[in-house]
Amino acid sequence: MRIEDHPILGKAERGKRITLNVDGEAVAAFEGENIAAALIASGRRVFRYTAKRMEPRGVFCALGRCTDCVMIVDGQPDVRTCVTPARDGMVIQTQVSRREGEATHDLEKEKD
Amino acid sequence: MEKTEIFVVGGGAAGMAAAIEAARAGAKVTVIDENERPGGQLFKQIHKFFGSGVHRAGTRGMQIGRDLLKEAREAGVKTRLNTVVYGIYPGKRLGLVCGDHTEELTSPIIILATGASENALAFPGWTLPGVMGAGATQTLININRVLPGRQALMVGAGNVGLIVTYQLLQAGGDVAAIVEALPYIGGYGVHASKVRRAGVSILTSHMVLRAEGNESVERAVIAQVDEKWQPVAGTEEVLEVDTICLAVGLSPLAELAWIAGCQFSYLPALGGWVPVHDENMESSLQGIYVAGDLAGIEEASTAMEEGRLAGLSAAEALGYLSHEVAETRKIEVQERLAALRIGSFGDGWAMAKKEFLRARCEK
Ligand SMILES: Cc1cc2nc3c(=O)[nH]c(=O)nc-3n(C[C@H](O)[C@H](O)[C@H](O)COP(=O)(O)OP(=O)(O)OC[C@H]3O[C@@H](n4cnc5c(N)ncnc54)[C@H](O)[C@@H]3O)c2cc1C
Ligand code: FES
């Protein structure tokens, strides 16, 4: 949920409206905010699944330190979404991290 | 291009204050920070600070942040943003990553002010989405302006736990309770009363036992604990929360100081392993200074004063300040620091800092 009015910070100033493609669905975002903020605002909690046990992970540090929030962004895996600005038309996919030595790939392929 | 005489790594309260002091004295200073804008944690601190007038009590952290950036600009401090320092090598060479390229830079003096990272707490279910650092929550609500969930459980009643709880309420969120394993509240009384007045109960001698949920947190199970932190049978309680915030302390972000080869000391009152430093904030390595949370977890106001000390000492070492002038200025800062380090927390900090000086003298 977005915080519009705030007793101390006032009204939120946001950039231009943009649209992200997240796992094939359109998600509204604002220019200038990071990908994770837009995804959390849209109600998403799971950002990736771990390699061995396919456990879900989401935002943990929001500072770019823990790498729990990594996703595949425009084809590139392991992008820390909490410190990466959202851009119009970005294609974002839930990431499944593979075991060491194997390439990281996306959920769709996993299902095939 | 003019050659930088001091690289400051980290543009938070400590790094900016250090840069301002050194640049005002005439040194050529560049601050390197991995973020898009400097300020470190200050911009998420939307509450008023306390302390005395000279410590800018009553001013909100974010305003102090804005003032520091303005002062830095006026003093001629340069900034390199979106740049991560990944290592320090012999000869004071800094390894930088900026976008898709790397770079190596060197300067006669380096000031490390990399801040802290939040401690985690492991319990069954702690890796579920919805469990996050209290600082992460603070970043989401005050910087990104999004709520992480509908209702939260706060773990830890130190200052960060109390402040972030209150800020969640201000942001329109809901907090079911604060649990604290200790039998008492660690944070300041004023913060605790504010939270209580807002209707959030602080459960001391309570712990989170586990987080439950399918793909993300759907509930938390808490229980009362005895003095050995063991759950008391029959006191389990289920809270319908979708977010669990961990406010269980900070640790100095000391990787760069380790890589550089600085000597360390283990001081629990200051957050764990801390690089040893003298009263000028110089580490065990000549020309490498440390300040702020990296030099021991305290508060934003102490971080700024330590930064000033480091900046003044660095300017003196470069010959921009005479010994007499530098000493007079440093004594002023030391006095303000001493005033900040009184009270229940402060005494511990002051003692721990004295340990360092003793360690240095024995060397
Ligand atoms: C989440 C959180 C909440 C806090 N809340 C409060 C509070 O409410 N009130 C209070 O008094 N104190 C609070 N503190 C305590 C803290 O002492 C002060 O807030 C103060 O900001 C510390 O200043 P600093 O300059 O040492 O670190 P920071 O403000 O953290 O600044 C360090 C900067 O260095 C950057 N950095 C680190 N490593 C690198 C690298 N390798 N390369 C490039 N850049 C790097 C970081 O991104 C950051 O911008 C909080 C701390 C945290 C972590
Ligand atoms: S949440 Fe930790 S890196 Fe993004």
Coordinates of C-alpha atoms and ligand atoms in Angstrom, one line a residue:
Chain A
M1 CA 0.0 0.0 0.0
R2 CA 1.3 3.5 -0.9
I3 CA 1.5 6.2 1.8
E4 CA -0.1 9.3 0.2
D5 CA -0.5 11.7 3.1
H6 CA 1.9 11.8 6.0
P7 CA 1.7 13.9 9.2
I8 CA 5.3 14.8 8.9
L9 CA 6.4 14.2 5.4
G10 CA 3.3 15.7 3.8
K11 CA 1.9 14.6 0.5
A12 CA 4.0 12.2 -1.5
E13 CA 5.7 13.7 -4.5
R14 CA 6.0 11.1 -7.1
G15 CA 7.4 10.9 -10.6
K16 CA 5.7 10.2 -13.9
R17 CA 3.4 7.1 -14.0
I18 CA 5.1 4.2 -15.7
T19 CA 4.2 0.5 -16.2
L20 CA 6.3 -2.5 -15.5
N21 CA 5.8 -6.0 -16.9
V22 CA 6.1 -8.3 -13.9
D23 CA 5.8 -12.1 -14.7
G24 CA 3.7 -11.1 -17.6
E25 CA 1.4 -8.8 -15.8
A26 CA 1.3 -5.0 -15.9
V27 CA 2.2 -3.3 -12.6
A28 CA 1.9 0.5 -12.1
A29 CA 5.0 2.3 -10.9
F30 CA 6.4 5.8 -10.6
E31 CA 9.5 7.1 -12.2
G32 CA 12.3 7.5 -9.6
E33 CA 11.1 4.8 -7.2
N34 CA 12.9 1.5 -7.0
I35 CA 11.5 -1.7 -8.3
A36 CA 10.9 -3.3 -4.9
A37 CA 8.8 -0.3 -3.7
A38 CA 6.6 -0.6 -6.7
L39 CA 6.2 -4.4 -6.2
I40 CA 5.4 -4.1 -2.5
A41 CA 2.9 -1.3 -3.3
S42 CA 1.2 -3.7 -5.8
G43 CA 0.9 -6.3 -3.0
R44 CA 3.7 -8.6 -4.0
R45 CA 5.7 -10.3 -1.3
V46 CA 7.7 -13.1 -3.0
F47 CA 10.6 -11.9 -5.1
R48 CA 12.5 -15.1 -5.7
Y49 CA 12.8 -18.8 -4.7
T50 CA 15.9 -20.4 -3.3
A51 CA 17.8 -23.1 -5.3
K52 CA 17.8 -26.1 -3.1
R53 CA 14.4 -26.0 -1.4
M54 CA 12.5 -23.5 -3.5
E55 CA 11.8 -21.4 -0.5
P56 CA 10.3 -18.0 -1.1
R57 CA 12.3 -14.8 -0.2
G58 CA 11.3 -11.2 -0.2
V59 CA 12.7 -7.8 0.8
F60 CA 14.7 -8.1 4.0
C61 CA 17.2 -5.2 4.3
A62 CA 15.9 -2.7 1.7
L63 CA 19.5 -1.3 1.5
G64 CA 21.1 -3.5 -1.2
R65 CA 23.0 -5.6 1.3
C66 CA 21.3 -9.0 1.7
T67 CA 20.4 -9.9 -1.9
D68 CA 17.1 -11.5 -0.8
C69 CA 15.2 -9.3 -3.2
V70 CA 17.0 -10.2 -6.4
M71 CA 15.0 -10.8 -9.6
I72 CA 15.5 -11.1 -13.3
V73 CA 15.3 -7.6 -14.8
D74 CA 15.3 -7.2 -18.6
G75 CA 16.9 -10.7 -18.9
Q76 CA 19.6 -10.1 -16.3
P77 CA 19.5 -12.2 -13.2
D78 CA 20.5 -11.2 -9.6
V79 CA 19.4 -7.6 -9.9
R80 CA 18.8 -6.1 -6.4
T81 CA 15.4 -4.7 -6.9
C82 CA 15.5 -2.6 -3.6
V83 CA 18.2 -0.4 -5.0
T84 CA 17.4 -0.5 -8.7
P85 CA 15.2 2.4 -10.1
A86 CA 12.1 1.3 -12.0
R87 CA 11.9 2.3 -15.7
D88 CA 9.0 2.3 -18.0
G89 CA 8.5 -1.0 -19.8
M90 CA 11.0 -3.0 -17.7
V91 CA 10.5 -6.7 -17.9
I92 CA 10.8 -8.3 -14.4
Q93 CA 10.6 -12.0 -13.6
T94 CA 10.5 -14.0 -10.3
Q95 CA 13.9 -15.6 -10.0
V96 CA 14.7 -19.2 -9.1
S97 CA 18.3 -19.3 -8.0
R98 CA 20.0 -22.5 -9.0
R99 CA 22.7 -24.6 -7.4
E100 CA 26.3 -23.5 -7.8
G101 CA 27.6 -24.0 -11.3
E102 CA 24.2 -23.9 -12.9
A103 CA 22.8 -20.9 -14.6
T104 CA 20.1 -18.9 -12.9
H105 CA 16.8 -19.0 -14.8
D106 CA 13.2 -18.0 -14.4
L107 CA 10.1 -19.7 -13.1
E108 CA 8.4 -20.2 -16.5
K109 CA 11.3 -22.4 -17.7
E110 CA 11.3 -24.3 -14.3
K111 CA 7.7 -25.3 -15.0
D112 CA 8.4 -26.7 -18.5
Chain B
M1 CA 41.7 17.8 -12.2
E2 CA 42.6 18.8 -8.7
K3 CA 44.0 15.9 -6.7
T4 CA 41.9 14.7 -3.8
E5 CA 43.7 14.8 -0.5
I6 CA 41.0 13.0 1.6
F7 CA 38.7 10.4 0.3
V8 CA 35.8 9.9 2.7
V9 CA 34.0 6.5 2.3
G10 CA 30.4 6.8 3.3
G11 CA 28.2 9.9 3.1
G12 CA 26.2 9.5 6.2
A13 CA 26.1 11.8 9.3
A14 CA 29.7 11.0 10.2
G15 CA 31.2 11.1 6.7
M16 CA 29.6 14.4 5.7
A17 CA 30.6 16.1 9.0
A18 CA 34.2 14.9 8.5
A19 CA 34.2 16.2 4.9
I20 CA 32.8 19.5 5.9
E21 CA 35.4 20.2 8.7
A22 CA 38.3 19.1 6.5
A23 CA 37.1 21.1 3.5
R24 CA 36.5 24.2 5.5
A25 CA 40.1 24.1 6.7
G26 CA 41.2 24.0 3.0
A27 CA 41.6 20.3 2.2
K28 CA 40.4 18.9 -1.1
V29 CA 37.8 16.3 0.0
T30 CA 35.7 13.8 -2.0
V31 CA 33.0 11.8 -0.4
I32 CA 32.2 8.4 -2.0
D33 CA 28.8 6.8 -1.4
E34 CA 27.0 3.9 -3.0
N35 CA 23.6 5.7 -2.9
E36 CA 22.1 8.1 -5.4
R37 CA 22.2 10.8 -2.7
P38 CA 24.3 11.2 0.3
G39 CA 22.9 11.5 3.9
G40 CA 23.1 7.8 4.9
Q41 CA 20.4 6.9 7.5
L42 CA 19.5 10.6 8.3
F43 CA 16.8 11.0 5.7
K44 CA 14.7 8.1 7.2
Q45 CA 14.9 9.7 10.6
I46 CA 11.9 11.8 10.6
H47 CA 11.7 12.2 14.4
K48 CA 13.1 15.0 16.5
F49 CA 16.5 14.4 18.0
F50 CA 17.2 15.2 21.6
G51 CA 20.2 16.3 23.6
S52 CA 21.1 19.9 24.2
G53 CA 20.9 23.0 21.9
V54 CA 24.3 22.6 20.4
H55 CA 23.4 19.1 19.4
R56 CA 20.5 20.4 17.4
A57 CA 18.0 18.8 19.8
G58 CA 14.4 19.2 18.6
T59 CA 15.5 19.1 14.9
R60 CA 14.4 16.2 12.8
G61 CA 17.1 13.9 11.4
M62 CA 16.1 14.6 7.8
Q63 CA 16.5 18.4 8.3
I64 CA 20.0 17.8 9.8
G65 CA 20.7 15.7 6.6
R66 CA 19.6 18.6 4.3
D67 CA 21.7 21.1 6.3
L68 CA 24.7 18.9 6.1
L69 CA 24.4 18.5 2.3
K70 CA 24.1 22.3 2.0
E71 CA 27.1 22.9 4.2
A72 CA 29.1 20.4 2.3
R73 CA 28.3 22.1 -1.0
E74 CA 29.3 25.5 0.4
A75 CA 32.6 24.1 1.8
G76 CA 33.5 22.7 -1.6
V77 CA 33.2 19.0 -0.8
K78 CA 33.0 16.9 -3.9
T79 CA 30.8 13.8 -4.1
R80 CA 31.0 10.6 -6.1
L81 CA 27.6 8.9 -5.8
N82 CA 26.4 5.5 -7.0
T83 CA 29.9 4.3 -6.3
V84 CA 30.8 1.3 -4.1
V85 CA 34.2 1.0 -2.5
Y86 CA 35.0 -2.7 -2.6
G87 CA 38.4 -2.8 -1.1
I88 CA 41.4 -0.9 0.3
Y89 CA 44.9 -2.0 -0.6
P90 CA 48.4 -1.2 0.5
G91 CA 49.4 2.4 -0.3
K92 CA 45.9 3.6 0.5
R93 CA 44.5 2.5 -2.8
L94 CA 40.7 2.3 -3.0
G95 CA 39.0 -0.1 -5.3
L96 CA 35.8 1.4 -6.7
V97 CA 32.9 0.0 -8.7
C98 CA 30.7 2.5 -10.5
G99 CA 28.0 1.1 -12.9
D100 CA 29.8 -1.5 -15.1
H101 CA 33.3 -0.3 -14.6
T102 CA 35.9 -0.4 -11.9
E103 CA 38.5 2.2 -10.9
E104 CA 41.4 2.6 -8.5
L105 CA 42.1 5.9 -6.6
T106 CA 44.4 6.9 -3.9
S107 CA 44.8 9.8 -1.4
P108 CA 47.2 10.5 1.5
I109 CA 44.3 10.3 4.0
I110 CA 41.2 8.1 4.0
I111 CA 38.3 8.5 6.4
L112 CA 36.1 5.4 6.7
A113 CA 32.5 6.2 7.7
T114 CA 30.6 3.2 6.4
G115 CA 28.0 3.0 9.1
A116 CA 26.3 -0.1 10.4
S117 CA 24.2 -3.1 9.3
E118 CA 21.2 -4.5 11.1
N119 CA 21.5 -7.7 13.1
A120 CA 19.3 -10.6 12.1
L121 CA 17.5 -13.0 14.4
A122 CA 17.0 -16.6 13.4
F123 CA 13.8 -18.4 14.5
P124 CA 11.6 -20.9 12.6
G125 CA 10.1 -19.1 9.7
W126 CA 12.4 -16.1 9.8
T127 CA 13.2 -16.3 6.1
L128 CA 9.6 -16.0 5.0
P129 CA 8.8 -12.8 3.0
G130 CA 7.4 -10.3 5.5
V131 CA 10.2 -10.8 8.1
M132 CA 12.5 -7.8 7.6
G133 CA 14.8 -5.4 9.4
A134 CA 13.2 -2.5 11.3
G135 CA 15.6 -0.3 9.3
A136 CA 14.3 -1.8 6.1
T137 CA 10.8 -0.9 7.3
Q138 CA 11.9 2.6 8.0
T139 CA 13.4 2.9 4.5
L140 CA 10.2 1.6 2.9
I141 CA 7.8 3.8 4.8
N142 CA 9.8 7.1 5.0
I143 CA 11.8 7.0 1.8
N144 CA 9.9 4.8 -0.6
R145 CA 6.5 5.7 1.0
V146 CA 5.0 2.3 0.9
L147 CA 3.7 0.1 3.8
P148 CA 5.4 -3.3 4.0
G149 CA 2.1 -4.9 5.2
R150 CA -1.2 -4.5 7.0
Q151 CA -0.1 -5.3 10.6
A152 CA 3.3 -5.8 12.1
L153 CA 5.0 -7.3 15.1
M154 CA 8.0 -5.4 16.3
V155 CA 10.8 -7.5 17.8
G156 CA 13.0 -5.5 20.2
A157 CA 12.2 -2.5 22.4
G158 CA 15.5 -0.5 21.9
N159 CA 15.4 2.9 20.4
V160 CA 15.2 1.7 16.8
G161 CA 12.3 -0.7 17.6
L162 CA 10.3 2.1 19.5
I163 CA 11.0 4.7 16.9
V164 CA 10.1 2.6 13.9
T165 CA 6.9 1.4 15.6
Y166 CA 5.8 5.0 16.1
Q167 CA 6.8 5.8 12.5
L168 CA 4.7 2.8 11.2
L169 CA 1.7 4.3 13.0
Q170 CA 2.4 7.7 11.5
A171 CA 2.5 6.1 8.1
G172 CA -1.0 4.7 8.6
G173 CA 0.2 1.1 9.5
D174 CA -0.7 -1.0 12.4
V175 CA 1.5 -2.6 15.1
A176 CA 0.1 -5.5 17.1
A177 CA 2.7 -5.4 19.8
I178 CA 6.4 -5.0 20.6
V179 CA 8.1 -8.0 22.1
E180 CA 11.3 -7.6 24.1
A181 CA 13.2 -10.6 25.5
L182 CA 14.8 -8.6 28.3
P183 CA 12.7 -7.9 31.4
Y184 CA 13.0 -4.1 30.7
I185 CA 12.7 -1.6 27.8
G186 CA 16.1 -0.8 26.3
G187 CA 15.1 2.5 24.6
Y188 CA 14.5 5.9 25.9
G189 CA 11.5 6.5 28.2
V190 CA 10.1 9.3 26.0
H191 CA 9.9 7.0 22.9
A192 CA 8.3 4.2 24.9
S193 CA 5.6 6.5 26.3
K194 CA 4.8 7.8 22.9
V195 CA 4.3 4.3 21.6
R196 CA 2.2 3.3 24.6
R197 CA 0.0 6.4 24.3
A198 CA -0.7 5.4 20.8
G199 CA -2.1 2.1 22.1
V200 CA 0.7 -0.4 21.3
S201 CA 1.7 -2.7 24.2
I202 CA 5.3 -3.4 24.9
L203 CA 5.6 -7.0 26.1
T204 CA 8.9 -7.3 28.1
S205 CA 10.2 -10.9 28.8
H206 CA 8.5 -12.0 25.6
M207 CA 10.0 -13.5 22.4
V208 CA 8.9 -14.4 19.0
L209 CA 8.9 -18.2 18.8
R210 CA 8.2 -18.6 15.1
A211 CA 6.7 -17.1 12.0
E212 CA 4.0 -19.1 10.1
G213 CA 2.6 -18.8 6.7
N214 CA 2.5 -20.4 3.3
E215 CA 4.4 -18.1 0.9
S216 CA 4.8 -15.2 3.3
V217 CA 4.1 -14.3 7.0
E218 CA 0.5 -14.9 8.0
R219 CA 0.9 -15.0 11.7
A220 CA 3.5 -14.9 14.5
V221 CA 3.7 -17.0 17.6
I222 CA 5.1 -15.3 20.7
A223 CA 5.6 -16.4 24.3
Q224 CA 6.7 -15.2 27.6
V225 CA 10.3 -16.2 28.5
D226 CA 12.1 -16.8 31.8
E227 CA 15.3 -15.1 32.9
K228 CA 17.2 -17.7 30.8
W229 CA 15.2 -16.7 27.7
Q230 CA 13.4 -20.1 27.7
P231 CA 9.7 -20.0 26.7
V232 CA 7.3 -20.4 29.6
A233 CA 4.9 -23.3 28.9
G234 CA 1.3 -22.3 28.3
T235 CA 2.1 -18.6 27.5
E236 CA 2.1 -19.0 23.7
E237 CA 0.0 -16.5 21.8
V238 CA -0.8 -16.2 18.1
L239 CA -0.8 -12.8 16.5
E240 CA -2.4 -12.3 13.1
V241 CA 0.4 -10.2 11.6
D242 CA 1.8 -10.2 8.0
T243 CA 5.0 -8.4 8.9
I244 CA 7.7 -9.0 11.5
C245 CA 10.2 -6.3 12.0
L246 CA 13.5 -7.1 13.6
A247 CA 15.1 -4.4 15.8
V248 CA 17.7 -6.4 17.5
G249 CA 20.7 -4.2 17.2
L250 CA 23.3 -2.9 14.8
S251 CA 26.8 -4.0 14.0
P252 CA 29.6 -1.8 12.6
L253 CA 29.9 -2.3 8.8
A254 CA 33.6 -2.9 9.1
E255 CA 34.6 -4.9 6.0
L256 CA 36.8 -2.1 4.5
A257 CA 38.6 -1.5 7.8
W258 CA 39.3 -5.3 8.0
I259 CA 40.6 -5.4 4.5
A260 CA 42.8 -2.3 5.2
G261 CA 44.3 -4.2 8.1
C262 CA 43.1 -2.0 10.9
Q263 CA 43.4 -3.5 14.4
F264 CA 40.1 -4.5 16.0
S265 CA 38.7 -4.9 19.5
Y266 CA 35.5 -6.6 20.7
L267 CA 33.3 -4.3 22.6
P268 CA 29.7 -5.4 23.1
A269 CA 28.6 -1.9 24.3
L270 CA 29.6 -0.5 20.9
G271 CA 28.1 -3.3 18.8
G272 CA 30.8 -5.9 18.6
W273 CA 34.1 -5.8 16.6
V274 CA 35.1 -2.2 16.3
P275 CA 38.3 -0.8 14.7
V276 CA 40.6 0.5 17.4
H277 CA 41.1 4.3 17.2
D278 CA 42.6 7.1 19.2
E279 CA 41.0 10.4 20.3
N280 CA 41.6 11.8 16.9
M281 CA 39.7 8.9 15.4
E282 CA 42.8 7.6 13.7
S283 CA 42.8 3.8 13.4
S284 CA 45.8 1.7 14.1
L285 CA 47.0 2.5 10.5
Q286 CA 48.5 5.9 10.0
G287 CA 46.3 8.2 7.8
I288 CA 43.2 5.9 8.0
Y289 CA 40.5 7.4 10.2
V290 CA 37.2 5.9 11.3
A291 CA 34.0 7.6 12.5
G292 CA 30.4 7.1 13.2
D293 CA 28.7 3.8 13.6
L294 CA 31.7 2.0 12.1
A295 CA 33.7 3.3 15.1
G296 CA 31.1 2.0 17.5
I297 CA 27.3 2.0 17.4
E298 CA 25.9 5.1 19.1
E299 CA 23.6 7.8 17.7
A300 CA 23.5 10.2 14.8
S301 CA 24.6 13.1 17.0
T302 CA 27.7 11.3 18.2
A303 CA 28.4 10.1 14.7
M304 CA 28.5 13.7 13.5
E305 CA 30.8 14.8 16.3
E306 CA 33.2 11.9 15.7
G307 CA 33.2 12.9 12.0
R308 CA 34.2 16.4 12.9
L309 CA 37.1 15.1 15.0
A310 CA 38.3 12.9 12.1
G311 CA 38.0 15.9 9.7
L312 CA 39.9 18.3 12.0
S313 CA 42.6 15.7 12.6
A314 CA 43.0 14.9 8.9
A315 CA 43.2 18.7 8.1
E316 CA 45.8 19.1 10.8
A317 CA 47.8 16.1 9.5
L318 CA 47.8 17.7 6.0
G319 CA 49.0 21.0 7.4
Y320 CA 45.9 23.0 6.9
L321 CA 45.4 23.7 10.6
S322 CA 48.1 24.6 13.1
H323 CA 48.4 22.3 16.1
E324 CA 47.1 25.0 18.4
V325 CA 44.0 25.8 16.3
A326 CA 43.3 22.1 15.7
E327 CA 43.6 21.3 19.4
T328 CA 41.2 24.1 20.5
R329 CA 38.6 23.0 18.0
K330 CA 39.0 19.3 18.9
I331 CA 38.6 20.1 22.6
E332 CA 35.3 21.8 21.8
V333 CA 34.1 18.7 20.0
Q334 CA 35.3 16.4 22.7
E335 CA 33.3 18.4 25.2
R336 CA 30.2 18.1 23.2
L337 CA 30.8 14.4 22.8
A338 CA 31.3 14.0 26.5
A339 CA 27.9 15.7 27.1
L340 CA 26.2 13.3 24.7
R341 CA 27.8 10.3 26.4
I342 CA 26.1 10.7 29.7
G343 CA 23.1 8.7 31.0
S344 CA 22.5 4.9 30.9
F345 CA 23.7 4.3 27.3
G346 CA 26.3 7.1 27.3
D347 CA 28.2 5.8 30.3
G348 CA 28.6 2.4 28.5
W349 CA 29.8 4.1 25.3
A350 CA 32.2 6.4 27.2
M351 CA 33.7 3.5 29.1
A352 CA 34.1 1.4 25.9
K353 CA 35.7 4.3 24.1
K354 CA 38.2 4.7 27.0
E355 CA 39.1 1.0 26.6
F356 CA 40.4 1.8 23.1
L357 CA 42.6 4.6 24.3
R358 CA 44.1 2.3 26.9
A359 CA 44.6 -0.4 24.2
R360 CA 46.4 2.2 22.0
C361 CA 48.6 3.4 24.8
E362 CA 49.8 -0.1 25.6
K363 CA 50.8 -0.8 22.1
Ligands
LIG1 C1 18.3 1.5 10.2 C2 18.9 2.5 11.2 C3 18.1 3.3 11.9 C4 18.7 4.2 12.8 N1 17.9 5.1 13.5 C5 18.4 6.0 14.3 C6 17.6 7.0 14.9 O1 16.4 6.9 14.7 N2 18.2 7.9 15.7 C7 19.5 7.9 16.0 O2 20.0 8.8 16.7 N3 20.3 7.0 15.4 C8 19.8 6.0 14.6 N4 20.6 5.1 14.0 C9 22.0 5.0 14.5 C10 23.1 5.7 13.7 O3 24.2 5.9 14.6 C11 22.9 7.1 13.1 O4 21.7 7.0 12.5 C12 23.9 7.7 12.0 O5 23.2 7.7 10.8 C13 25.1 6.9 11.8 O6 25.9 7.7 10.8 P1 27.0 7.1 10.0 O7 27.5 8.2 9.1 O8 28.0 6.4 10.9 O9 26.4 5.9 9.1 P2 25.3 6.0 7.9 O10 24.3 7.1 8.1 O11 24.7 4.6 7.8 O12 26.1 6.3 6.6 C14 27.0 5.4 6.0 C15 27.0 5.5 4.5 O13 28.1 4.8 3.9 C16 27.6 4.1 2.8 N5 28.6 3.0 2.5 C17 28.8 2.0 3.4 N6 29.7 1.2 2.8 C18 30.1 1.7 1.6 C19 31.0 1.3 0.6 N7 31.8 0.3 0.7 N8 31.1 2.1 -0.5 C20 30.3 3.2 -0.6 N9 29.5 3.6 0.3 C21 29.3 2.9 1.4 C22 26.2 3.7 3.2 O14 25.4 3.4 2.1 C23 25.7 5.0 3.9 O15 25.2 5.9 3.0 C24 20.1 4.2 13.1 C25 20.9 3.4 12.3 C26 20.3 2.5 11.4 C27 21.3 1.6 10.6
FES2 S1 16.3 -6.4 0.3 FE1 18.3 -6.8 0.9 S2 19.3 -6.4 -1.0 FE2 17.3 -5.9 -1.5

